[in-house]
Amino acid sequence: MNGLNLLPVFLVGLFGSVHCAGMCGGIVGALSVAPGRAVPVPVRAGVPAVRRAAANVLAYNAGRIGSYMVAGMLAGGVGQGARVLSQLPALQAGAYWLANLMLAVLGLYLMDAWRGLARLEQAGQPVWRRVQPLLRRIGPLDGPRRMLAAGAVWGWLPCGMVYSVLLTAMLSGSVLSGALVMLAFGLGTLPMLLTLGTLGTRLRTLLRMRGVRRASGVLVLGFGLAGLVRAAHGLPQGWIQDLCVTVAGRAG
């Protein structure tokens, strides 16, 4: 898996991050504040306050993406252990179909056309219940180091969008590739969450608009459908491969 293959994963994170506005937007808004305060930093705040808030936002997102990468490494390790996927073309093709079908399902989820991924989020609740108490141990979020730790914990929040991309990480076939898949995805979500940290409620209101969510869902759905079309035609080479996720052992 090379940098070009990671482009669709990055774009899925970018367009899919409208979901983060509804699911994590309140969290980001609460965390993106001046140390020791419970209100957002005013637009006309002094430079030190703005810098502190920016450092907090960056630290939080670094922790979040770091957790995504750890999850990607675990998923990639599972795929690496299942070398049979790279040896049996039929199973490999099935895995490719499944990965792109999950992207199509994610698109429908973002559009609110079908909420099947919400069941996956519910399945992840037992893990979250074990992780969530760590937030209380972090203490007051009064600096970048604690914000980094808080982001690392929130990275394990049950999320259907993350789970769908983790499947791609698992099918990447190695620990390193799995980490890179989730890094590309996390970087795709970064612009939206950084902006949420500064604009807060105003941006969340915009992103909750049905038209915005539908447009983003259509784009993600398009990635999944492009992959399914490619699979249906025997995984042809060409420009379309740059818009599709791949599995271990497949060219493009």
PDB file of C-alpha atoms in Angstrom:
ATOM      1  CA  MET A   1       0.000   0.000   0.000  1.00  0.00           C
ATOM      2  CA  ASN A   2       1.594   3.260  -1.135  1.00  0.00           C
ATOM      3  CA  GLY A   3       0.776   6.926  -0.595  1.00  0.00           C
ATOM      4  CA  LEU A   4      -1.542   7.042  -3.582  1.00  0.00           C
ATOM      5  CA  ASN A   5      -3.585   4.119  -2.273  1.00  0.00           C
ATOM      6  CA  LEU A   6      -4.059   6.040   0.970  1.00  0.00           C
ATOM      7  CA  LEU A   7      -5.682   8.972  -0.842  1.00  0.00           C
ATOM      8  CA  PRO A   8      -9.233   7.528  -0.731  1.00  0.00           C
ATOM      9  CA  VAL A   9      -8.792   6.741   2.976  1.00  0.00           C
ATOM     10  CA  PHE A  10      -7.759  10.357   3.629  1.00  0.00           C
ATOM     11  CA  LEU A  11     -10.743  11.624   1.627  1.00  0.00           C
ATOM     12  CA  VAL A  12     -13.117   9.315   3.512  1.00  0.00           C
ATOM     13  CA  GLY A  13     -11.850  10.876   6.737  1.00  0.00           C
ATOM     14  CA  LEU A  14     -12.188  14.371   5.275  1.00  0.00           C
ATOM     15  CA  PHE A  15     -15.734  14.008   3.976  1.00  0.00           C
ATOM     16  CA  GLY A  16     -16.854  11.663   6.727  1.00  0.00           C
ATOM     17  CA  SER A  17     -15.752  14.093   9.432  1.00  0.00           C
ATOM     18  CA  VAL A  18     -19.146  15.797   9.226  1.00  0.00           C
ATOM     19  CA  HIS A  19     -20.184  12.889  11.430  1.00  0.00           C
ATOM     20  CA  CYS A  20     -17.616  14.049  13.978  1.00  0.00           C
ATOM     21  CA  ALA A  21     -19.447  17.362  14.267  1.00  0.00           C
ATOM     22  CA  GLY A  22     -22.494  15.623  15.662  1.00  0.00           C
ATOM     23  CA  MET A  23     -20.800  12.846  17.592  1.00  0.00           C
ATOM     24  CA  CYS A  24     -17.641  14.561  18.850  1.00  0.00           C
ATOM     25  CA  GLY A  25     -18.336  18.227  18.206  1.00  0.00           C
ATOM     26  CA  GLY A  26     -19.477  18.916  21.742  1.00  0.00           C
ATOM     27  CA  ILE A  27     -16.465  17.078  23.095  1.00  0.00           C
ATOM     28  CA  VAL A  28     -14.064  19.074  20.946  1.00  0.00           C
ATOM     29  CA  GLY A  29     -15.766  22.314  21.878  1.00  0.00           C
ATOM     30  CA  ALA A  30     -15.460  21.501  25.576  1.00  0.00           C
ATOM     31  CA  LEU A  31     -11.817  20.494  25.292  1.00  0.00           C
ATOM     32  CA  SER A  32     -10.774  23.376  23.053  1.00  0.00           C
ATOM     33  CA  VAL A  33     -10.773  25.962  25.801  1.00  0.00           C
ATOM     34  CA  ALA A  34      -8.245  27.970  27.707  1.00  0.00           C
ATOM     35  CA  PRO A  35      -6.606  25.981  30.506  1.00  0.00           C
ATOM     36  CA  GLY A  36      -8.628  25.937  33.693  1.00  0.00           C
ATOM     37  CA  ARG A  37     -11.692  27.551  32.131  1.00  0.00           C
ATOM     38  CA  ALA A  38     -15.054  26.175  31.059  1.00  0.00           C
ATOM     39  CA  VAL A  39     -15.819  28.632  28.263  1.00  0.00           C
ATOM     40  CA  PRO A  40     -14.321  28.920  24.772  1.00  0.00           C
ATOM     41  CA  VAL A  41     -11.512  31.384  24.179  1.00  0.00           C
ATOM     42  CA  PRO A  42     -13.042  34.629  22.855  1.00  0.00           C
ATOM     43  CA  VAL A  43     -12.305  35.576  19.256  1.00  0.00           C
ATOM     44  CA  ARG A  44     -10.501  38.726  20.468  1.00  0.00           C
ATOM     45  CA  ALA A  45      -8.544  36.966  23.175  1.00  0.00           C
ATOM     46  CA  GLY A  46      -4.880  37.802  23.558  1.00  0.00           C
ATOM     47  CA  VAL A  47      -2.152  35.927  21.738  1.00  0.00           C
ATOM     48  CA  PRO A  48      -1.107  33.795  24.755  1.00  0.00           C
ATOM     49  CA  ALA A  49      -4.680  32.573  25.277  1.00  0.00           C
ATOM     50  CA  VAL A  50      -5.091  31.755  21.594  1.00  0.00           C
ATOM     51  CA  ARG A  51      -1.784  29.911  21.561  1.00  0.00           C
ATOM     52  CA  ARG A  52      -2.768  27.889  24.605  1.00  0.00           C
ATOM     53  CA  ALA A  53      -6.060  26.958  23.004  1.00  0.00           C
ATOM     54  CA  ALA A  54      -4.322  26.002  19.740  1.00  0.00           C
ATOM     55  CA  ALA A  55      -1.810  23.862  21.627  1.00  0.00           C
ATOM     56  CA  ASN A  56      -4.675  22.126  23.432  1.00  0.00           C
ATOM     57  CA  VAL A  57      -6.544  21.415  20.195  1.00  0.00           C
ATOM     58  CA  LEU A  58      -3.435  20.047  18.492  1.00  0.00           C
ATOM     59  CA  ALA A  59      -2.521  17.905  21.496  1.00  0.00           C
ATOM     60  CA  TYR A  60      -6.039  16.479  21.736  1.00  0.00           C
ATOM     61  CA  ASN A  61      -6.076  15.551  18.043  1.00  0.00           C
ATOM     62  CA  ALA A  62      -2.563  14.095  18.214  1.00  0.00           C
ATOM     63  CA  GLY A  63      -3.732  11.788  21.003  1.00  0.00           C
ATOM     64  CA  ARG A  64      -6.871  10.858  19.076  1.00  0.00           C
ATOM     65  CA  ILE A  65      -4.986  10.030  15.882  1.00  0.00           C
ATOM     66  CA  GLY A  66      -2.376   8.150  17.891  1.00  0.00           C
ATOM     67  CA  SER A  67      -5.109   5.879  19.244  1.00  0.00           C
ATOM     68  CA  TYR A  68      -6.431   5.358  15.718  1.00  0.00           C
ATOM     69  CA  MET A  69      -2.956   4.242  14.662  1.00  0.00           C
ATOM     70  CA  VAL A  70      -2.689   1.806  17.557  1.00  0.00           C
ATOM     71  CA  ALA A  71      -6.073   0.349  16.581  1.00  0.00           C
ATOM     72  CA  GLY A  72      -4.861   0.177  12.970  1.00  0.00           C
ATOM     73  CA  MET A  73      -1.729  -1.669  14.059  1.00  0.00           C
ATOM     74  CA  LEU A  74      -3.839  -4.207  15.940  1.00  0.00           C
ATOM     75  CA  ALA A  75      -6.187  -4.635  12.983  1.00  0.00           C
ATOM     76  CA  GLY A  76      -3.281  -4.872  10.550  1.00  0.00           C
ATOM     77  CA  GLY A  77      -1.666  -7.466  12.785  1.00  0.00           C
ATOM     78  CA  VAL A  78      -4.805  -9.588  12.593  1.00  0.00           C
ATOM     79  CA  GLY A  79      -4.698  -9.316   8.810  1.00  0.00           C
ATOM     80  CA  GLN A  80      -1.006 -10.113   8.759  1.00  0.00           C
ATOM     81  CA  GLY A  81      -1.675 -13.259  10.738  1.00  0.00           C
ATOM     82  CA  ALA A  82      -4.319 -14.283   8.208  1.00  0.00           C
ATOM     83  CA  ARG A  83      -1.867 -14.668   5.329  1.00  0.00           C
ATOM     84  CA  VAL A  84      -4.390 -16.891   3.658  1.00  0.00           C
ATOM     85  CA  LEU A  85      -5.983 -13.722   2.250  1.00  0.00           C
ATOM     86  CA  SER A  86      -2.932 -13.109   0.110  1.00  0.00           C
ATOM     87  CA  GLN A  87      -2.750 -16.717  -1.038  1.00  0.00           C
ATOM     88  CA  LEU A  88      -6.336 -17.492  -1.999  1.00  0.00           C
ATOM     89  CA  PRO A  89      -7.664 -15.186  -4.739  1.00  0.00           C
ATOM     90  CA  ALA A  90     -11.298 -15.990  -3.972  1.00  0.00           C
ATOM     91  CA  LEU A  91     -10.984 -14.955  -0.322  1.00  0.00           C
ATOM     92  CA  GLN A  92      -8.971 -11.895  -1.279  1.00  0.00           C
ATOM     93  CA  ALA A  93     -11.602 -10.802  -3.774  1.00  0.00           C
ATOM     94  CA  GLY A  94     -14.281 -11.316  -1.132  1.00  0.00           C
ATOM     95  CA  ALA A  95     -12.331  -9.175   1.306  1.00  0.00           C
ATOM     96  CA  TYR A  96     -12.047  -6.431  -1.315  1.00  0.00           C
ATOM     97  CA  TRP A  97     -15.802  -6.527  -1.885  1.00  0.00           C
ATOM     98  CA  LEU A  98     -16.434  -6.343   1.863  1.00  0.00           C
ATOM     99  CA  ALA A  99     -14.105  -3.368   2.387  1.00  0.00           C
ATOM    100  CA  ASN A 100     -15.806  -1.312  -0.325  1.00  0.00           C
ATOM    101  CA  LEU A 101     -19.259  -2.429   0.762  1.00  0.00           C
ATOM    102  CA  MET A 102     -18.445  -1.030   4.205  1.00  0.00           C
ATOM    103  CA  LEU A 103     -17.540   2.305   2.590  1.00  0.00           C
ATOM    104  CA  ALA A 104     -20.877   2.325   0.782  1.00  0.00           C
ATOM    105  CA  VAL A 105     -22.660   1.564   4.065  1.00  0.00           C
ATOM    106  CA  LEU A 106     -20.721   4.394   5.706  1.00  0.00           C
ATOM    107  CA  GLY A 107     -21.929   6.768   3.003  1.00  0.00           C
ATOM    108  CA  LEU A 108     -25.537   5.769   3.684  1.00  0.00           C
ATOM    109  CA  TYR A 109     -24.885   6.212   7.401  1.00  0.00           C
ATOM    110  CA  LEU A 110     -23.594   9.748   6.896  1.00  0.00           C
ATOM    111  CA  MET A 111     -26.645  10.536   4.772  1.00  0.00           C
ATOM    112  CA  ASP A 112     -28.946   9.195   7.516  1.00  0.00           C
ATOM    113  CA  ALA A 113     -30.356   6.890   4.855  1.00  0.00           C
ATOM    114  CA  TRP A 114     -29.489   3.743   6.831  1.00  0.00           C
ATOM    115  CA  ARG A 115     -28.266   3.527  10.417  1.00  0.00           C
ATOM    116  CA  GLY A 116     -26.832   0.026  10.365  1.00  0.00           C
ATOM    117  CA  LEU A 117     -23.408   1.191  11.533  1.00  0.00           C
ATOM    118  CA  ALA A 118     -24.996   2.446  14.748  1.00  0.00           C
ATOM    119  CA  ARG A 119     -25.225  -1.215  15.781  1.00  0.00           C
ATOM    120  CA  LEU A 120     -21.449  -1.480  15.504  1.00  0.00           C
ATOM    121  CA  GLU A 121     -21.131   1.534  17.775  1.00  0.00           C
ATOM    122  CA  GLN A 122     -23.324  -0.202  20.320  1.00  0.00           C
ATOM    123  CA  ALA A 123     -21.134  -3.304  20.040  1.00  0.00           C
ATOM    124  CA  GLY A 124     -18.135  -1.177  20.990  1.00  0.00           C
ATOM    125  CA  GLN A 125     -19.711   0.107  24.197  1.00  0.00           C
ATOM    126  CA  PRO A 126     -18.197  -2.626  26.442  1.00  0.00           C
ATOM    127  CA  VAL A 127     -14.703  -1.539  25.391  1.00  0.00           C
ATOM    128  CA  TRP A 128     -15.584   2.113  25.931  1.00  0.00           C
ATOM    129  CA  ARG A 129     -16.895   1.421  29.423  1.00  0.00           C
ATOM    130  CA  ARG A 130     -13.475   0.035  30.322  1.00  0.00           C
ATOM    131  CA  VAL A 131     -11.573   2.923  28.763  1.00  0.00           C
ATOM    132  CA  GLN A 132     -13.746   5.861  29.847  1.00  0.00           C
ATOM    133  CA  PRO A 133     -12.717   5.780  33.559  1.00  0.00           C
ATOM    134  CA  LEU A 134      -9.207   6.738  32.448  1.00  0.00           C
ATOM    135  CA  LEU A 135     -10.532  10.251  31.775  1.00  0.00           C
ATOM    136  CA  ARG A 136     -11.129  10.789  35.478  1.00  0.00           C
ATOM    137  CA  ARG A 137      -7.543   9.798  36.224  1.00  0.00           C
ATOM    138  CA  ILE A 138      -6.176  12.393  33.821  1.00  0.00           C
ATOM    139  CA  GLY A 139      -7.425  15.212  36.013  1.00  0.00           C
ATOM    140  CA  PRO A 140      -8.169  18.789  34.922  1.00  0.00           C
ATOM    141  CA  LEU A 141      -7.387  19.432  31.261  1.00  0.00           C
ATOM    142  CA  ASP A 142      -5.053  22.309  32.029  1.00  0.00           C
ATOM    143  CA  GLY A 143      -2.329  21.786  29.431  1.00  0.00           C
ATOM    144  CA  PRO A 144      -1.243  20.020  26.241  1.00  0.00           C
ATOM    145  CA  ARG A 145       0.050  16.899  27.981  1.00  0.00           C
ATOM    146  CA  ARG A 146      -3.264  16.184  29.651  1.00  0.00           C
ATOM    147  CA  MET A 147      -5.093  17.126  26.477  1.00  0.00           C
ATOM    148  CA  LEU A 148      -2.918  14.610  24.615  1.00  0.00           C
ATOM    149  CA  ALA A 149      -3.919  11.945  27.128  1.00  0.00           C
ATOM    150  CA  ALA A 150      -7.595  12.911  26.865  1.00  0.00           C
ATOM    151  CA  GLY A 151      -7.444  12.694  23.064  1.00  0.00           C
ATOM    152  CA  ALA A 152      -5.840   9.270  23.311  1.00  0.00           C
ATOM    153  CA  VAL A 153      -8.766   8.092  25.439  1.00  0.00           C
ATOM    154  CA  TRP A 154     -11.436   9.671  23.228  1.00  0.00           C
ATOM    155  CA  GLY A 155      -9.862   7.926  20.234  1.00  0.00           C
ATOM    156  CA  TRP A 156     -11.472   4.722  21.498  1.00  0.00           C
ATOM    157  CA  LEU A 157     -14.988   6.198  21.534  1.00  0.00           C
ATOM    158  CA  PRO A 158     -17.274   3.758  19.649  1.00  0.00           C
ATOM    159  CA  CYS A 159     -17.697   5.123  16.118  1.00  0.00           C
ATOM    160  CA  GLY A 160     -19.129   3.320  13.112  1.00  0.00           C
ATOM    161  CA  MET A 161     -17.032   5.450  10.772  1.00  0.00           C
ATOM    162  CA  VAL A 162     -13.806   4.415  12.508  1.00  0.00           C
ATOM    163  CA  TYR A 163     -14.862   0.772  12.509  1.00  0.00           C
ATOM    164  CA  SER A 164     -15.512   0.810   8.761  1.00  0.00           C
ATOM    165  CA  VAL A 165     -12.009   2.153   8.076  1.00  0.00           C
ATOM    166  CA  LEU A 166     -10.490  -0.324  10.547  1.00  0.00           C
ATOM    167  CA  LEU A 167     -11.694  -3.072   8.232  1.00  0.00           C
ATOM    168  CA  THR A 168      -9.548  -1.551   5.501  1.00  0.00           C
ATOM    169  CA  ALA A 169      -6.654  -1.391   7.972  1.00  0.00           C
ATOM    170  CA  MET A 170      -7.104  -5.078   8.742  1.00  0.00           C
ATOM    171  CA  LEU A 171      -7.127  -5.965   5.057  1.00  0.00           C
ATOM    172  CA  SER A 172      -3.966  -3.936   4.426  1.00  0.00           C
ATOM    173  CA  GLY A 173      -2.047  -7.008   5.511  1.00  0.00           C
ATOM    174  CA  SER A 174       0.550  -5.695   7.966  1.00  0.00           C
ATOM    175  CA  VAL A 175       0.952  -3.813  11.231  1.00  0.00           C
ATOM    176  CA  LEU A 176       2.694  -0.899   9.493  1.00  0.00           C
ATOM    177  CA  SER A 177       0.134  -0.641   6.706  1.00  0.00           C
ATOM    178  CA  GLY A 178      -2.705  -0.761   9.220  1.00  0.00           C
ATOM    179  CA  ALA A 179      -1.149   2.120  11.155  1.00  0.00           C
ATOM    180  CA  LEU A 180      -0.684   4.121   7.926  1.00  0.00           C
ATOM    181  CA  VAL A 181      -4.307   3.552   6.913  1.00  0.00           C
ATOM    182  CA  MET A 182      -5.553   4.927  10.217  1.00  0.00           C
ATOM    183  CA  LEU A 183      -3.030   7.788  10.103  1.00  0.00           C
ATOM    184  CA  ALA A 184      -4.362   8.810   6.674  1.00  0.00           C
ATOM    185  CA  PHE A 185      -7.913   8.574   7.987  1.00  0.00           C
ATOM    186  CA  GLY A 186      -7.078  10.578  11.123  1.00  0.00           C
ATOM    187  CA  LEU A 187      -5.344  13.286   9.108  1.00  0.00           C
ATOM    188  CA  GLY A 188      -8.451  13.479   6.927  1.00  0.00           C
ATOM    189  CA  THR A 189     -10.598  14.235   9.979  1.00  0.00           C
ATOM    190  CA  LEU A 190      -8.079  16.750  11.306  1.00  0.00           C
ATOM    191  CA  PRO A 191      -9.130  19.874   9.324  1.00  0.00           C
ATOM    192  CA  MET A 192     -12.725  19.538  10.465  1.00  0.00           C
ATOM    193  CA  LEU A 193     -11.923  18.967  14.130  1.00  0.00           C
ATOM    194  CA  LEU A 194      -9.322  21.729  14.204  1.00  0.00           C
ATOM    195  CA  THR A 195     -11.918  24.094  12.789  1.00  0.00           C
ATOM    196  CA  LEU A 196     -14.485  22.864  15.294  1.00  0.00           C
ATOM    197  CA  GLY A 197     -12.018  23.729  18.019  1.00  0.00           C
ATOM    198  CA  THR A 198     -11.971  27.367  16.912  1.00  0.00           C
ATOM    199  CA  LEU A 199     -15.433  28.050  15.477  1.00  0.00           C
ATOM    200  CA  GLY A 200     -17.323  25.703  17.798  1.00  0.00           C
ATOM    201  CA  THR A 201     -21.114  25.998  17.744  1.00  0.00           C
ATOM    202  CA  ARG A 202     -21.344  27.973  14.514  1.00  0.00           C
ATOM    203  CA  LEU A 203     -19.610  25.281  12.472  1.00  0.00           C
ATOM    204  CA  ARG A 204     -21.456  22.450  14.216  1.00  0.00           C
ATOM    205  CA  THR A 205     -24.754  24.073  13.265  1.00  0.00           C
ATOM    206  CA  LEU A 206     -23.675  24.202   9.624  1.00  0.00           C
ATOM    207  CA  LEU A 207     -22.441  20.622   9.546  1.00  0.00           C
ATOM    208  CA  ARG A 208     -25.649  19.304  11.045  1.00  0.00           C
ATOM    209  CA  MET A 209     -27.603  20.647   8.082  1.00  0.00           C
ATOM    210  CA  ARG A 210     -29.166  17.806   6.139  1.00  0.00           C
ATOM    211  CA  GLY A 211     -27.821  19.024   2.803  1.00  0.00           C
ATOM    212  CA  VAL A 212     -24.216  19.080   4.041  1.00  0.00           C
ATOM    213  CA  ARG A 213     -24.453  15.605   5.553  1.00  0.00           C
ATOM    214  CA  ARG A 214     -26.090  14.209   2.435  1.00  0.00           C
ATOM    215  CA  ALA A 215     -23.456  15.704   0.134  1.00  0.00           C
ATOM    216  CA  SER A 216     -20.650  14.247   2.257  1.00  0.00           C
ATOM    217  CA  GLY A 217     -22.403  10.889   2.435  1.00  0.00           C
ATOM    218  CA  VAL A 218     -22.826  10.808  -1.338  1.00  0.00           C
ATOM    219  CA  LEU A 219     -19.085  11.360  -1.805  1.00  0.00           C
ATOM    220  CA  VAL A 220     -18.150   8.553   0.587  1.00  0.00           C
ATOM    221  CA  LEU A 221     -20.803   6.319  -0.985  1.00  0.00           C
ATOM    222  CA  GLY A 222     -19.190   7.085  -4.341  1.00  0.00           C
ATOM    223  CA  PHE A 223     -15.828   5.728  -3.147  1.00  0.00           C
ATOM    224  CA  GLY A 224     -17.466   2.493  -2.063  1.00  0.00           C
ATOM    225  CA  LEU A 225     -19.445   2.132  -5.290  1.00  0.00           C
ATOM    226  CA  ALA A 226     -16.331   2.835  -7.378  1.00  0.00           C
ATOM    227  CA  GLY A 227     -14.563   0.009  -5.571  1.00  0.00           C
ATOM    228  CA  LEU A 228     -17.503  -2.328  -6.067  1.00  0.00           C
ATOM    229  CA  VAL A 229     -17.640  -1.488  -9.786  1.00  0.00           C
ATOM    230  CA  ARG A 230     -13.921  -2.177 -10.045  1.00  0.00           C
ATOM    231  CA  ALA A 231     -14.377  -5.507  -8.273  1.00  0.00           C
ATOM    232  CA  ALA A 232     -17.237  -6.440 -10.566  1.00  0.00           C
ATOM    233  CA  HIS A 233     -14.970  -5.881 -13.595  1.00  0.00           C
ATOM    234  CA  GLY A 234     -12.082  -7.956 -12.295  1.00  0.00           C
ATOM    235  CA  LEU A 235     -10.080  -5.161 -10.574  1.00  0.00           C
ATOM    236  CA  PRO A 236      -8.932  -3.400 -13.768  1.00  0.00           C
ATOM    237  CA  GLN A 237      -5.949  -1.054 -13.621  1.00  0.00           C
ATOM    238  CA  GLY A 238      -6.304   2.605 -14.521  1.00  0.00           C
ATOM    239  CA  TRP A 239      -7.420   5.858 -12.986  1.00  0.00           C
ATOM    240  CA  ILE A 240     -10.274   4.271 -11.055  1.00  0.00           C
ATOM    241  CA  GLN A 241      -7.849   2.325  -8.852  1.00  0.00           C
ATOM    242  CA  ASP A 242      -6.716   5.627  -7.308  1.00  0.00           C
ATOM    243  CA  LEU A 243     -10.229   6.113  -5.903  1.00  0.00           C
ATOM    244  CA  CYS A 244     -10.497   2.639  -4.404  1.00  0.00           C
ATOM    245  CA  VAL A 245      -9.196   0.975  -1.270  1.00  0.00           C
ATOM    246  CA  THR A 246      -7.048  -2.112  -1.758  1.00  0.00           C
ATOM    247  CA  VAL A 247      -6.255  -5.246   0.208  1.00  0.00           C
ATOM    248  CA  ALA A 248      -2.966  -6.990   0.841  1.00  0.00           C
ATOM    249  CA  GLY A 249      -1.391  -8.528  -2.188  1.00  0.00           C
ATOM    250  CA  ARG A 250      -3.475  -6.607  -4.746  1.00  0.00           C
ATOM    251  CA  ALA A 251      -1.959  -4.165  -7.169  1.00  0.00           C
ATOM    252  CA  GLY A 252      -3.555  -0.743  -7.196  1.00  0.00           C
TER     253      GLY A 252
END
